[in-house]
Amino acid sequence: MTSFKDLSIPSDALENLTSLGYQHPTPIQEKAIPQILEQKDLIAQAKTGSGKTLAFALPLILKLKDNEHFPQALIIVPTRELCEQIAGQCKELARYKPDVKVITLYGGTSLTQQVTSLEKGADIIVGTPGRLLDHFSRETIHLGEIKTLILDEADRMLDMGFADDILKIVSNLPKQRQSLLFSATYPENIDKLTKIILKNPIEIKIENQEKKVAIEEQVYRVDNKDKALIATLQHYQPSLALVFCNTKVKTTEVSEMLHEKGFDVATLNGDLEQYERQEMLLQFANGSLPILIATDLAARGLDIEAIDIVINYDTPMKAEDYTHRIGRTGRADKSGLAVTLCDEYGLKKLSEIKPNLQSKDINTLTPNKNFYLQGSVATLCIDGGKKKKIRAGDILGTLCKDIGIDNKHIGKINIFDKNSYVAIDKSVIKKAYNGLKSGKIKNKNVRIWWLD
Ligand code: AMP
């Protein structure tokens, strides 16, 4: 089996990979990393979950020059969530280097703050096409020193109508650069983009069978989708379930329906403010709200490893959407399950986009009517984060030592710039809340509230 060492990765970066738990390269990493290190342009067809982020981020970080004042790498992606995930992974991979700055630029957040960050200097920029163009038109961004351009989830960006924006951004980059394009599928219209952007690219394709994760696909014929959704949840009894609807309105309706029946549900759609999306995702990932109802766009780039079932409440309209949706389960070598609930119209639609799937009657399931997927933890929000220099250890210390909560009752702790979130077992949540309300974290008074 190939190791990262075989890919000519220097020892300090290797040590960091080991400390992050990455033992062996995935197939896309094995194929792409040597080519990227050799300065080749690349078209890589690999799905989310294949390890493609590390495949481009690691060589990028290895090649960064210290103390440059201008951005050296630009990563263009379709959504805010993907921006955050990629930036997070870049920071992890770069933590063995002294001072690598990674900035995210996406819409829905303050332009002024982004300008301030840009002025302080950045090595890697991860942005969505619209917001990047905004910065261009205001001349608040300087990309004249970019050495590497990466387009991630290029198929999705084309779907979202970003082709012209991308071409405009690229026309402002230096001609002498390395360009890498990653895409889960390879639609026909991608050729235009690749011809303009890439020079003699090497093509890498990771076939499905090379992917270690196994996703079981089931299709059920249903008359009443609400009842079928509940039956599916009560039959498979997952710990984390992601449910897809085709419209924003439907996500809200399905969430309300499940909530009324007693399930703990989060909703993710384009109507939410950025902080609401962040809180929804966080409560889903930490298990407070273990069912997430989302649209395709909102769930784009979602990387939560423990999702054990993806349910298509609505049949996706395109084969690419189906692939992207079911790719949210079975992440990082775990097996997963994808269930599609089809009425008569849905069956017809599904047979057009996925002709080989067999369907079963929903009544073949044996639901446990007493099973209601609910969070065993709830989330407390603290009005202090990185800016107040609060770290996870400070929160843990206050909860365990000062308030007397057992470590085993404390779940994920997420620290953001202004706020921090901590998942706490519902059995001790009041004690934690009262203790934090009257106590201090790092000698500072903080405001506390409950998310629900
Ligand atoms: P991606 O395809 O970039 O969305 O990556 C999917 C998941 O695979 C992420 O959670 C990564 O942390 C994980 N991952 C990436 N590379 C490796 C590796 N070499 N070994 C194990 N897990 C990995």
XYZ file of C-alpha atoms in Angstrom, residues 47-49 82 85 153 211 215 242 244 296 299-310 322-331:
33
model
C -16.478 12.676 -5.893
C -16.843 14.296 -2.492
C -15.682 11.855 0.119
C -17.557 24.382 1.102
C -14.664 23.290 5.039
C -16.917 21.122 -7.638
C -13.834 4.345 -3.700
C -23.453 3.123 -0.292
C -30.145 13.887 6.057
C -33.492 16.141 0.748
C -29.506 20.486 -2.830
C -26.396 20.940 1.544
C -23.662 21.405 -1.016
C -20.223 20.605 0.361
C -21.572 19.316 3.639
C -18.931 17.082 5.176
C -20.264 15.352 8.233
C -18.811 11.895 8.580
C -21.439 10.244 10.714
C -24.505 10.676 8.471
C -25.812 7.137 8.290
C -28.797 7.666 6.025
C -29.646 10.062 3.195
C -28.650 12.160 -7.050
C -24.905 11.442 -6.983
C -24.146 14.504 -4.875
C -26.950 13.767 -2.426
C -26.074 10.154 -1.743
C -22.378 11.107 -1.481
C -23.210 12.799 1.847
C -23.458 9.385 3.497
C -20.662 6.824 3.589
C -17.966 9.476 4.060
